Amino acid sequence: MTIDHIDLARVDLNLLVALDALLAERSVTRAATRIGIGQSAMSSALSRLRTLFGDELLTRAPEGMRPTPRALALAEPLRIVLRQVQVLVRRDEAFDPRTVVRTFTISLPDSTEVLLGTRLLAYLRQEAPGISLLLRSVDRAHVLEEIDADRIDLAIDLSFRGQMHHKQRLLYRDSYVCLFNAALVGLTPPISLDDYLRFPHVLTSLRETAHGVVDDALAKIGRSRTLAVTSPRFIAVPFLVRSAPVLTTMHARLALLFAETLGLTVSPAPIPLDDVAIGMLWHASYDDDPAHRWLRDLLRRLAGEGRPLPEAGEGRPLPDAGEGRPLPDVGEGRPFPDAGEAPAVS
């Protein structure tokens, strides 16, 4: 479509910045603070926006200001346009991680924080000291909403069901293994299915349910297990396993780290379990942001630096946890290939 320069010149494009802040904050006061102007100036901007679009855009409600359907339809195109403008005017600025000052908010499970957070922090302190991290627990019910509201820059988890304006990329694949305290259970790898079921299990579940992928796999062969503890925190599991004669089944990379740190034993799972794919999700408006792109590439590189899995008894190697090979951007709301529907439960 041809640009009507005369018509466009009549529009104060700063009003679009104000509208984006209003839609994100749902408050005139907070929106004014967000872009550094006074409350009266923001109220004036809202009045002019209503005239421009011929719509109320935001109306008063008990919880604050509620966007109209017209405003909701504008939100995503507006965010993308503003981000593209920002990239356009900054394109000639060379990005240097050694001098940039920026905070990234990343939503991720504690298991990924343990695996990647340590490497990421060490790298940033040495190579990009001006970049800081605000790490938050992943909220699967609201992660897309938080991405859209610009409350988080990046989300990392098993799989996402995004929309057209969300982009995704695979970080790495992982397999399942068993973890236990050999001194308490008296087992050596590789363990048999009967030994696997002879002891109670610790289950990690982010869904607040006492059922995981292991239970599904056992049901297919007419077997079941006994659960001793169900916890939503991956980081607590190895300490539970170290303290009692129990087993747990978890992602191989994490299990190997816990085994090395706490003196636990790893064994291949005696039942077939599908590998899992860990990926990252971000808003498409950040696709060409130099700092954001640099962070995504860094995470992919760090995810691929995991050591190969050691052999586990009688010369049998554990399943390959993957080398974090990158895939092309998926985009258009599709899940990363072969991510499946594996829940974060075992």
CSV table of C-alpha atoms in Angstrom, one decimal:
chain,number,residue,atom,x,y,z
A,1,MET,CA,0.0,0.0,0.0
A,2,THR,CA,1.3,3.4,-0.9
A,3,ILE,CA,2.1,5.7,2.0
A,4,ASP,CA,0.0,8.9,2.2
A,5,HIS,CA,2.7,11.2,3.5
A,6,ILE,CA,0.4,14.2,3.9
A,7,ASP,CA,-2.2,12.3,5.9
A,8,LEU,CA,0.5,10.5,8.0
A,9,ALA,CA,2.2,13.8,8.7
A,10,ARG,CA,-0.9,15.1,10.5
A,11,VAL,CA,-0.6,12.3,13.1
A,12,ASP,CA,1.5,12.9,16.2
A,13,LEU,CA,3.3,9.5,16.2
A,14,ASN,CA,4.2,10.1,19.9
A,15,LEU,CA,0.6,9.3,20.6
A,16,LEU,CA,1.3,5.7,19.5
A,17,VAL,CA,4.0,5.5,22.2
A,18,ALA,CA,1.5,6.7,24.8
A,19,LEU,CA,-1.2,4.2,23.6
A,20,ASP,CA,1.3,1.3,23.9
A,21,ALA,CA,2.1,2.4,27.5
A,22,LEU,CA,-1.7,2.8,28.3
A,23,LEU,CA,-2.5,-0.7,27.0
A,24,ALA,CA,0.4,-2.3,28.9
A,25,GLU,CA,-0.3,-0.5,32.2
A,26,ARG,CA,-4.1,-0.1,32.1
A,27,SER,CA,-3.6,3.0,34.2
A,28,VAL,CA,-3.0,6.7,33.2
A,29,THR,CA,-0.7,7.3,36.1
A,30,ARG,CA,1.5,4.2,35.5
A,31,ALA,CA,1.6,4.8,31.8
A,32,ALA,CA,2.8,8.3,32.4
A,33,THR,CA,5.5,7.1,34.6
A,34,ARG,CA,6.5,4.4,32.1
A,35,ILE,CA,7.3,7.0,29.4
A,36,GLY,CA,8.4,9.8,31.6
A,37,ILE,CA,5.7,12.4,31.3
A,38,GLY,CA,3.1,13.9,33.7
A,39,GLN,CA,-0.3,12.4,34.5
A,40,SER,CA,-2.1,15.4,32.9
A,41,ALA,CA,0.0,15.1,29.7
A,42,MET,CA,-1.0,11.4,29.5
A,43,SER,CA,-4.7,12.2,30.1
A,44,SER,CA,-4.4,14.7,27.3
A,45,ALA,CA,-2.8,12.1,25.0
A,46,LEU,CA,-5.6,9.6,25.8
A,47,SER,CA,-8.2,12.2,24.8
A,48,ARG,CA,-6.4,12.9,21.5
A,49,LEU,CA,-6.1,9.1,20.9
A,50,ARG,CA,-9.8,8.7,21.3
A,51,THR,CA,-10.4,11.4,18.7
A,52,LEU,CA,-7.8,9.9,16.4
A,53,PHE,CA,-9.3,6.4,16.5
A,54,GLY,CA,-12.9,7.3,17.0
A,55,ASP,CA,-13.1,5.0,20.0
A,56,GLU,CA,-12.9,5.2,23.8
A,57,LEU,CA,-10.0,2.8,23.7
A,58,LEU,CA,-9.9,2.5,27.5
A,59,THR,CA,-12.8,2.7,29.9
A,60,ARG,CA,-13.0,2.9,33.7
A,61,ALA,CA,-13.5,-0.4,35.5
A,62,PRO,CA,-13.3,-1.6,39.2
A,63,GLU,CA,-9.8,-3.1,38.5
A,64,GLY,CA,-8.5,0.0,36.7
A,65,MET,CA,-8.9,0.8,33.0
A,66,ARG,CA,-10.4,-1.8,30.6
A,67,PRO,CA,-9.4,-1.7,26.9
A,68,THR,CA,-12.2,-1.8,24.4
A,69,PRO,CA,-12.3,-4.4,21.6
A,70,ARG,CA,-10.9,-1.9,19.2
A,71,ALA,CA,-7.9,-1.2,21.6
A,72,LEU,CA,-7.3,-4.9,22.0
A,73,ALA,CA,-7.2,-5.3,18.2
A,74,LEU,CA,-4.6,-2.5,18.0
A,75,ALA,CA,-2.3,-3.8,20.7
A,76,GLU,CA,-0.2,-6.3,18.8
A,77,PRO,CA,0.2,-4.4,15.5
A,78,LEU,CA,1.1,-1.4,17.5
A,79,ARG,CA,3.8,-3.2,19.6
A,80,ILE,CA,5.3,-4.7,16.4
A,81,VAL,CA,5.3,-1.3,14.6
A,82,LEU,CA,7.0,0.5,17.6
A,83,ARG,CA,9.6,-2.2,18.0
A,84,GLN,CA,10.4,-2.0,14.2
A,85,VAL,CA,10.7,1.8,14.5
A,86,GLN,CA,13.0,1.4,17.4
A,87,VAL,CA,15.2,-1.1,15.5
A,88,LEU,CA,15.2,1.2,12.5
A,89,VAL,CA,16.4,4.3,14.3
A,90,ARG,CA,19.0,2.3,16.2
A,91,ARG,CA,20.3,0.3,13.3
A,92,ASP,CA,23.5,2.2,12.9
A,93,GLU,CA,24.4,1.8,16.6
A,94,ALA,CA,26.9,-1.0,16.9
A,95,PHE,CA,25.9,-3.5,19.6
A,96,ASP,CA,28.7,-4.3,22.0
A,97,PRO,CA,27.9,-6.7,24.8
A,98,ARG,CA,30.9,-5.4,26.8
A,99,THR,CA,29.5,-1.9,27.1
A,100,VAL,CA,25.7,-2.3,26.8
A,101,VAL,CA,23.6,-1.8,30.0
A,102,ARG,CA,20.3,-3.7,30.0
A,103,THR,CA,18.2,-6.0,32.2
A,104,PHE,CA,16.6,-9.1,30.7
A,105,THR,CA,13.6,-10.7,32.4
A,106,ILE,CA,13.5,-14.4,31.7
A,107,SER,CA,10.8,-16.8,32.8
A,108,LEU,CA,12.0,-20.4,33.3
A,109,PRO,CA,11.6,-23.5,35.5
A,110,ASP,CA,14.1,-24.0,38.3
A,111,SER,CA,15.6,-27.0,36.5
A,112,THR,CA,16.7,-24.8,33.5
A,113,GLU,CA,17.9,-22.1,35.9
A,114,VAL,CA,20.2,-24.6,37.5
A,115,LEU,CA,21.5,-25.9,34.2
A,116,LEU,CA,21.8,-22.8,32.1
A,117,GLY,CA,21.6,-20.0,34.7
A,118,THR,CA,25.0,-20.8,36.2
A,119,ARG,CA,26.8,-20.8,32.8
A,120,LEU,CA,24.9,-17.7,31.7
A,121,LEU,CA,25.8,-15.7,34.8
A,122,ALA,CA,29.5,-16.7,34.6
A,123,TYR,CA,29.6,-15.6,30.9
A,124,LEU,CA,27.8,-12.3,31.5
A,125,ARG,CA,30.1,-11.3,34.4
A,126,GLN,CA,33.1,-11.9,32.2
A,127,GLU,CA,31.9,-10.7,28.8
A,128,ALA,CA,28.9,-8.5,29.4
A,129,PRO,CA,29.0,-7.0,32.9
A,130,GLY,CA,26.4,-4.4,32.1
A,131,ILE,CA,23.7,-7.0,31.4
A,132,SER,CA,21.7,-8.2,34.4
A,133,LEU,CA,19.1,-10.8,34.7
A,134,LEU,CA,15.7,-10.9,36.4
A,135,LEU,CA,14.7,-14.6,36.6
A,136,ARG,CA,11.2,-15.6,37.3
A,137,SER,CA,9.4,-18.9,37.7
A,138,VAL,CA,7.5,-19.8,34.5
A,139,ASP,CA,3.8,-19.4,34.8
A,140,ARG,CA,2.4,-21.6,32.0
A,141,ALA,CA,-1.1,-20.3,32.4
A,142,HIS,CA,-0.1,-16.7,31.8
A,143,VAL,CA,3.2,-16.8,30.0
A,144,LEU,CA,1.8,-15.6,26.6
A,145,GLU,CA,0.0,-12.7,28.4
A,146,GLU,CA,3.3,-11.7,30.1
A,147,ILE,CA,5.2,-11.9,26.8
A,148,ASP,CA,2.5,-9.7,25.1
A,149,ALA,CA,2.5,-7.2,28.0
A,150,ASP,CA,6.3,-6.9,27.8
A,151,ARG,CA,6.6,-8.1,31.4
A,152,ILE,CA,9.1,-10.8,30.3
A,153,ASP,CA,11.6,-10.7,27.5
A,154,LEU,CA,12.0,-14.4,27.0
A,155,ALA,CA,10.4,-17.6,28.3
A,156,ILE,CA,12.1,-21.0,28.5
A,157,ASP,CA,10.1,-24.2,28.9
A,158,LEU,CA,9.1,-27.6,27.4
A,159,SER,CA,6.7,-26.4,24.7
A,160,PHE,CA,4.5,-23.5,23.9
A,161,ARG,CA,1.3,-22.9,21.9
A,162,GLY,CA,2.0,-19.4,20.7
A,163,GLN,CA,0.2,-17.2,18.2
A,164,MET,CA,1.2,-15.4,15.0
A,165,HIS,CA,3.3,-12.8,16.8
A,166,HIS,CA,5.3,-15.2,18.9
A,167,LYS,CA,8.6,-16.7,17.9
A,168,GLN,CA,10.1,-20.0,19.1
A,169,ARG,CA,13.4,-21.8,18.9
A,170,LEU,CA,14.7,-25.1,20.2
A,171,LEU,CA,17.4,-24.9,22.9
A,172,TYR,CA,18.2,-28.6,23.4
A,173,ARG,CA,16.7,-32.0,23.7
A,174,ASP,CA,16.9,-34.2,26.8
A,175,SER,CA,16.1,-37.8,27.8
A,176,TYR,CA,14.9,-39.4,31.0
A,177,VAL,CA,17.1,-41.3,33.5
A,178,CYS,CA,16.7,-42.6,37.0
A,179,LEU,CA,18.5,-41.1,40.0
A,180,PHE,CA,18.9,-42.7,43.5
A,181,ASN,CA,21.2,-43.1,46.5
A,182,ALA,CA,22.9,-46.4,45.9
A,183,ALA,CA,23.9,-46.8,49.5
A,184,LEU,CA,20.3,-46.7,50.6
A,185,VAL,CA,18.6,-48.8,47.9
A,186,GLY,CA,21.4,-51.2,47.2
A,187,LEU,CA,21.1,-51.0,43.5
A,188,THR,CA,23.7,-50.7,40.7
A,189,PRO,CA,23.0,-49.5,37.2
A,190,PRO,CA,21.5,-50.6,34.9
A,191,ILE,CA,18.5,-51.3,37.1
A,192,SER,CA,15.7,-53.7,36.1
A,193,LEU,CA,12.0,-52.9,35.8
A,194,ASP,CA,11.3,-55.0,38.9
A,195,ASP,CA,13.9,-53.1,40.9
A,196,TYR,CA,12.5,-49.8,39.5
A,197,LEU,CA,9.1,-50.7,40.9
A,198,ARG,CA,10.3,-52.2,44.2
A,199,PHE,CA,11.0,-48.8,45.7
A,200,PRO,CA,8.7,-45.8,46.0
A,201,HIS,CA,9.3,-42.8,43.8
A,202,VAL,CA,9.6,-39.0,44.0
A,203,LEU,CA,7.6,-37.2,41.4
A,204,THR,CA,8.2,-33.7,40.1
A,205,SER,CA,5.0,-32.1,38.9
A,206,LEU,CA,4.3,-28.5,37.9
A,207,ARG,CA,0.6,-29.4,37.4
A,208,GLU,CA,-0.2,-30.1,41.0
A,209,THR,CA,-1.1,-33.7,40.0
A,210,ALA,CA,0.3,-37.0,41.2
A,211,HIS,CA,0.7,-38.5,37.7
A,212,GLY,CA,3.5,-38.2,35.3
A,213,VAL,CA,4.9,-39.5,32.0
A,214,VAL,CA,6.3,-42.5,33.8
A,215,ASP,CA,2.8,-43.5,35.0
A,216,ASP,CA,1.6,-43.3,31.4
A,217,ALA,CA,4.4,-45.5,30.2
A,218,LEU,CA,3.8,-48.1,33.0
A,219,ALA,CA,0.1,-48.2,32.3
A,220,LYS,CA,0.8,-49.3,28.7
A,221,ILE,CA,2.5,-52.4,30.1
A,222,GLY,CA,0.0,-53.0,32.9
A,223,ARG,CA,2.3,-51.9,35.7
A,224,SER,CA,2.2,-49.1,38.2
A,225,ARG,CA,4.5,-47.5,40.8
A,226,THR,CA,4.2,-46.2,44.4
A,227,LEU,CA,4.7,-42.5,45.0
A,228,ALA,CA,6.4,-41.3,48.2
A,229,VAL,CA,6.5,-37.6,47.5
A,230,THR,CA,5.2,-35.2,44.8
A,231,SER,CA,6.9,-31.9,44.6
A,232,PRO,CA,6.8,-28.9,42.2
A,233,ARG,CA,10.4,-28.1,42.7
A,234,PHE,CA,13.1,-29.9,40.7
A,235,ILE,CA,15.8,-28.4,42.9
A,236,ALA,CA,14.4,-30.2,46.0
A,237,VAL,CA,14.3,-33.7,44.4
A,238,PRO,CA,17.9,-34.7,44.7
A,239,PHE,CA,18.0,-33.9,48.4
A,240,LEU,CA,14.9,-36.0,49.0
A,241,VAL,CA,16.4,-38.8,47.0
A,242,ARG,CA,19.7,-38.6,49.0
A,243,SER,CA,17.8,-38.8,52.3
A,244,ALA,CA,15.7,-42.0,51.8
A,245,PRO,CA,15.5,-45.3,49.9
A,246,VAL,CA,13.5,-43.8,46.9
A,247,LEU,CA,14.0,-43.4,43.2
A,248,THR,CA,13.2,-40.5,40.9
A,249,THR,CA,13.1,-40.2,37.1
A,250,MET,CA,14.2,-36.9,35.6
A,251,HIS,CA,15.9,-35.2,32.7
A,252,ALA,CA,19.3,-36.6,32.1
A,253,ARG,CA,21.3,-33.4,32.1
A,254,LEU,CA,19.9,-32.3,35.5
A,255,ALA,CA,20.3,-35.8,37.0
A,256,LEU,CA,24.0,-36.0,36.0
A,257,LEU,CA,24.6,-32.6,37.6
A,258,PHE,CA,22.9,-33.7,40.8
A,259,ALA,CA,24.7,-37.1,40.8
A,260,GLU,CA,28.1,-35.4,40.5
A,261,THR,CA,27.3,-32.8,43.1
A,262,LEU,CA,25.6,-34.9,45.8
A,263,GLY,CA,27.2,-38.4,45.2
A,264,LEU,CA,24.0,-40.0,43.8
A,265,THR,CA,23.8,-42.7,41.1
A,266,VAL,CA,22.3,-42.4,37.6
A,267,SER,CA,20.8,-45.3,35.6
A,268,PRO,CA,19.0,-45.6,32.3
A,269,ALA,CA,15.2,-45.8,32.8
A,270,PRO,CA,14.0,-49.4,32.4
A,271,ILE,CA,11.0,-48.3,30.4
A,272,PRO,CA,10.9,-46.4,27.1
A,273,LEU,CA,10.2,-42.7,27.6
A,274,ASP,CA,10.1,-40.1,24.8
A,275,ASP,CA,12.8,-37.4,24.8
A,276,VAL,CA,11.7,-33.8,25.7
A,277,ALA,CA,12.5,-30.6,23.8
A,278,ILE,CA,13.4,-27.4,25.8
A,279,GLY,CA,12.8,-24.2,23.8
A,280,MET,CA,12.5,-20.5,24.2
A,281,LEU,CA,9.7,-18.1,23.3
A,282,TRP,CA,9.7,-14.4,22.6
A,283,HIS,CA,7.6,-11.6,21.1
A,284,ALA,CA,8.2,-11.2,17.3
A,285,SER,CA,8.8,-7.5,17.9
A,286,TYR,CA,12.1,-8.4,19.5
A,287,ASP,CA,13.2,-10.6,16.6
A,288,ASP,CA,15.7,-8.0,15.2
A,289,ASP,CA,16.6,-6.4,18.5
A,290,PRO,CA,20.4,-6.7,18.5
A,291,ALA,CA,20.7,-7.3,22.3
A,292,HIS,CA,17.8,-9.8,22.3
A,293,ARG,CA,19.1,-11.7,19.4
A,294,TRP,CA,22.6,-11.8,21.0
A,295,LEU,CA,21.0,-13.3,24.2
A,296,ARG,CA,19.1,-15.9,22.3
A,297,ASP,CA,22.2,-17.0,20.3
A,298,LEU,CA,24.2,-17.1,23.6
A,299,LEU,CA,21.7,-19.3,25.3
A,300,ARG,CA,21.7,-21.7,22.3
A,301,ARG,CA,25.4,-21.8,22.5
A,302,LEU,CA,25.6,-22.4,26.2
A,303,ALA,CA,22.9,-25.1,26.0
A,304,GLY,CA,25.0,-27.0,23.5
A,305,GLU,CA,28.1,-27.0,25.8
A,306,GLY,CA,26.7,-29.8,28.0
A,307,ARG,CA,29.2,-32.7,28.5
A,308,PRO,CA,28.3,-36.0,26.9
A,309,LEU,CA,26.6,-38.4,29.2
A,310,PRO,CA,28.9,-41.0,30.9
A,311,GLU,CA,28.4,-44.7,30.7
A,312,ALA,CA,26.2,-46.3,33.2
A,313,GLY,CA,27.1,-49.8,34.2
A,314,GLU,CA,28.2,-52.8,32.1
A,315,GLY,CA,29.4,-50.5,29.4
A,316,ARG,CA,25.9,-49.4,28.5
A,317,PRO,CA,25.8,-45.6,27.7
A,318,LEU,CA,22.9,-43.6,28.9
A,319,PRO,CA,20.5,-42.1,26.3
A,320,ASP,CA,22.0,-39.1,24.5
A,321,ALA,CA,20.8,-35.9,26.0
A,322,GLY,CA,21.4,-34.0,22.8
A,323,GLU,CA,23.8,-31.3,21.9
A,324,GLY,CA,21.4,-28.4,21.8
A,325,ARG,CA,21.5,-28.1,18.0
A,326,PRO,CA,19.6,-25.0,16.9
A,327,LEU,CA,16.6,-25.2,14.7
A,328,PRO,CA,15.3,-22.4,12.4
A,329,ASP,CA,12.9,-20.0,14.0
A,330,VAL,CA,9.4,-21.5,13.9
A,331,GLY,CA,7.2,-18.5,14.4
A,332,GLU,CA,3.6,-18.3,13.5
A,333,GLY,CA,2.6,-19.8,16.8
A,334,ARG,CA,3.7,-23.3,15.9
A,335,PRO,CA,5.5,-25.4,18.5
A,336,PHE,CA,9.2,-26.3,17.8
A,337,PRO,CA,9.4,-29.5,15.8
A,338,ASP,CA,8.9,-32.8,17.7
A,339,ALA,CA,8.4,-30.9,21.0
A,340,GLY,CA,5.4,-33.1,21.6
A,341,GLU,CA,3.1,-32.6,24.5
A,342,ALA,CA,5.4,-33.8,27.3
A,343,PRO,CA,4.5,-32.3,30.6
A,344,ALA,CA,7.1,-31.3,33.2
A,345,VAL,CA,6.3,-34.3,35.3
A,346,SER,CA,8.0,-37.6,35.7
